[in-house]
XYZ file of C-alpha atoms in Angstrom:
165
model
C -9.911 -3.952 5.036
C -8.851 -1.859 2.285
C -5.100 -0.326 2.317
C -3.158 2.376 0.381
C 0.492 1.770 -0.271
C 3.174 3.088 -1.993
C 5.805 0.664 -3.547
C 8.887 0.484 -5.676
C 8.198 -0.113 -9.370
C 5.358 -0.323 -11.773
C 2.749 -3.212 -10.477
C 0.451 -4.516 -12.970
C -2.835 -2.744 -12.918
C -4.458 -5.624 -11.205
C -2.970 -8.691 -9.536
C -4.037 -11.708 -7.191
C -1.089 -12.945 -5.271
C -1.698 -16.304 -3.404
C 1.363 -17.346 -2.099
C 1.611 -19.320 1.310
C 3.425 -17.405 4.284
C 5.718 -19.181 6.994
C 4.522 -18.286 10.390
C 7.211 -15.773 11.188
C 7.337 -16.687 15.024
C 7.127 -20.562 14.435
C 9.266 -21.245 11.528
C 9.089 -25.159 12.084
C 4.953 -24.688 11.294
C 3.635 -25.582 7.770
C 3.243 -22.377 5.540
C -0.387 -20.860 5.412
C -2.369 -19.695 2.648
C -2.339 -16.143 2.002
C -4.129 -14.138 -0.580
C -3.738 -10.400 -1.320
C -5.561 -8.576 -4.342
C -4.092 -5.216 -5.484
C -5.218 -2.715 -7.906
C -2.960 0.053 -9.094
C -4.428 3.308 -8.821
C -1.370 5.545 -10.254
C 2.300 5.325 -11.222
C 4.929 7.748 -11.781
C 8.337 7.912 -13.552
C 10.578 9.755 -11.231
C 13.487 11.409 -12.504
C 16.048 10.583 -9.596
C 18.526 7.876 -9.864
C 18.236 5.207 -7.033
C 20.568 2.572 -6.650
C 21.441 1.521 -10.293
C 18.389 2.943 -12.125
C 18.718 6.478 -14.028
C 14.910 7.077 -12.997
C 12.606 5.608 -10.310
C 9.391 3.967 -10.768
C 6.819 3.843 -7.942
C 3.229 2.928 -7.840
C 0.299 3.951 -5.507
C -1.680 0.730 -4.985
C -5.040 -0.341 -3.208
C -4.530 -3.703 -1.225
C -7.284 -5.787 -0.242
C -5.991 -8.849 1.927
C -8.462 -11.745 1.646
C -6.473 -13.419 4.455
C -4.822 -11.911 7.694
C -1.064 -13.440 8.137
C 1.475 -11.283 10.194
C 3.186 -8.915 7.611
C 1.042 -10.598 4.810
C 1.062 -7.150 2.924
C 4.472 -6.173 3.224
C 5.982 -9.843 2.394
C 3.636 -10.423 -0.742
C 4.709 -6.878 -2.304
C 8.488 -7.833 -1.450
C 8.207 -11.215 -2.898
C 6.738 -9.810 -6.200
C 9.685 -7.367 -6.316
C 7.532 -4.379 -5.265
C 8.391 -3.653 -1.797
C 6.735 -1.063 0.238
C 8.408 2.518 0.728
C 9.602 2.860 4.494
C 9.751 -0.950 5.053
C 12.857 -1.564 7.200
C 12.338 -5.365 7.239
C 11.252 -6.124 3.805
C 12.043 -3.170 1.763
C 14.868 -1.476 -0.109
C 17.178 0.888 2.203
C 18.309 3.347 -0.628
C 14.749 4.118 -1.877
C 13.680 4.380 2.112
C 16.525 6.894 2.952
C 15.225 8.805 -0.321
C 11.979 9.087 0.767
C 12.974 10.609 4.305
C 15.216 13.125 2.632
C 13.048 14.297 -0.316
C 9.530 13.907 1.542
C 10.271 13.959 5.181
C 8.801 10.603 5.149
C 10.108 8.668 8.149
C 7.216 6.006 8.060
C 5.935 2.682 6.298
C 4.240 3.838 3.215
C 1.104 1.793 4.100
C -2.285 3.121 4.918
C -5.120 1.542 6.371
C -7.680 3.665 4.244
C -11.264 1.951 5.055
C -12.877 -1.186 7.443
C -16.286 -2.384 6.212
C -18.272 -4.833 8.230
C -22.035 -5.698 9.213
C -23.128 -5.390 12.521
C -25.224 -8.020 14.738
C -28.457 -6.779 12.937
C -26.939 -6.803 9.499
C -26.558 -3.376 8.913
C -23.490 -2.213 6.803
C -20.831 -0.014 8.633
C -17.579 1.329 7.473
C -15.072 3.960 8.494
C -12.253 5.524 6.751
C -9.120 7.239 7.744
C -7.614 10.360 6.661
C -3.707 10.105 6.098
C -0.927 12.053 7.447
C 1.416 14.854 6.481
C 4.080 12.500 5.004
C 1.216 11.007 2.745
C 0.326 14.156 1.555
C 3.952 15.325 0.923
C 4.193 12.126 -1.418
C 0.640 12.375 -3.098
C 1.395 16.123 -3.938
C 4.916 15.578 -5.234
C 3.670 12.853 -7.637
C 1.012 14.293 -8.576
C -1.434 11.698 -7.792
C -4.072 13.502 -5.813
C -6.483 13.610 -8.828
C -5.823 9.973 -9.554
C -6.891 8.845 -6.272
C -9.991 11.091 -6.105
C -11.049 9.557 -9.342
C -10.507 5.745 -8.066
C -12.073 6.789 -4.790
C -15.365 8.115 -6.689
C -15.351 4.983 -8.908
C -15.264 2.938 -5.734
C -18.286 4.692 -4.259
C -15.750 5.795 -1.389
C -16.110 9.373 -0.393
C -13.602 11.054 2.018
C -14.368 11.615 5.398
C -15.747 14.922 6.545
C -13.758 16.902 9.244
C -16.997 16.207 11.706
C -16.449 12.517 11.245
C -13.139 12.356 12.486
């Protein structure tokens, strides 16, 4: 599984988050191990004051969850002080409101980009999903399209063709 995310702040270039998470609907259960790897694709210093900061920092991330806990990516990013934009449970309301107003972005900025697996015969299979208009608005505004394309090429990924959608 490979996800794209837009978060508040500048993350490290690479980060492995190994932080156990409690089961959300069973708080009495022991926390389960959870691992998320992230790679920063791009970042931007945006000339807009949000909350107490005179300018705002944002990062475009590739996220690779190594375990599958409920809300793992959202919780790991929030715990590392880089909440996802649009996250109404773990994020920051002022940032979410700014994205709604500035980019017509009414969604969580988490996109399941690609899924890969081996079928029963051992053949490698994968699918990629294009993003929606809200993603495109943010990518264009922040000038991230070129950085994303370079990252995609460096990881051997090709964008899906219209005939494959």
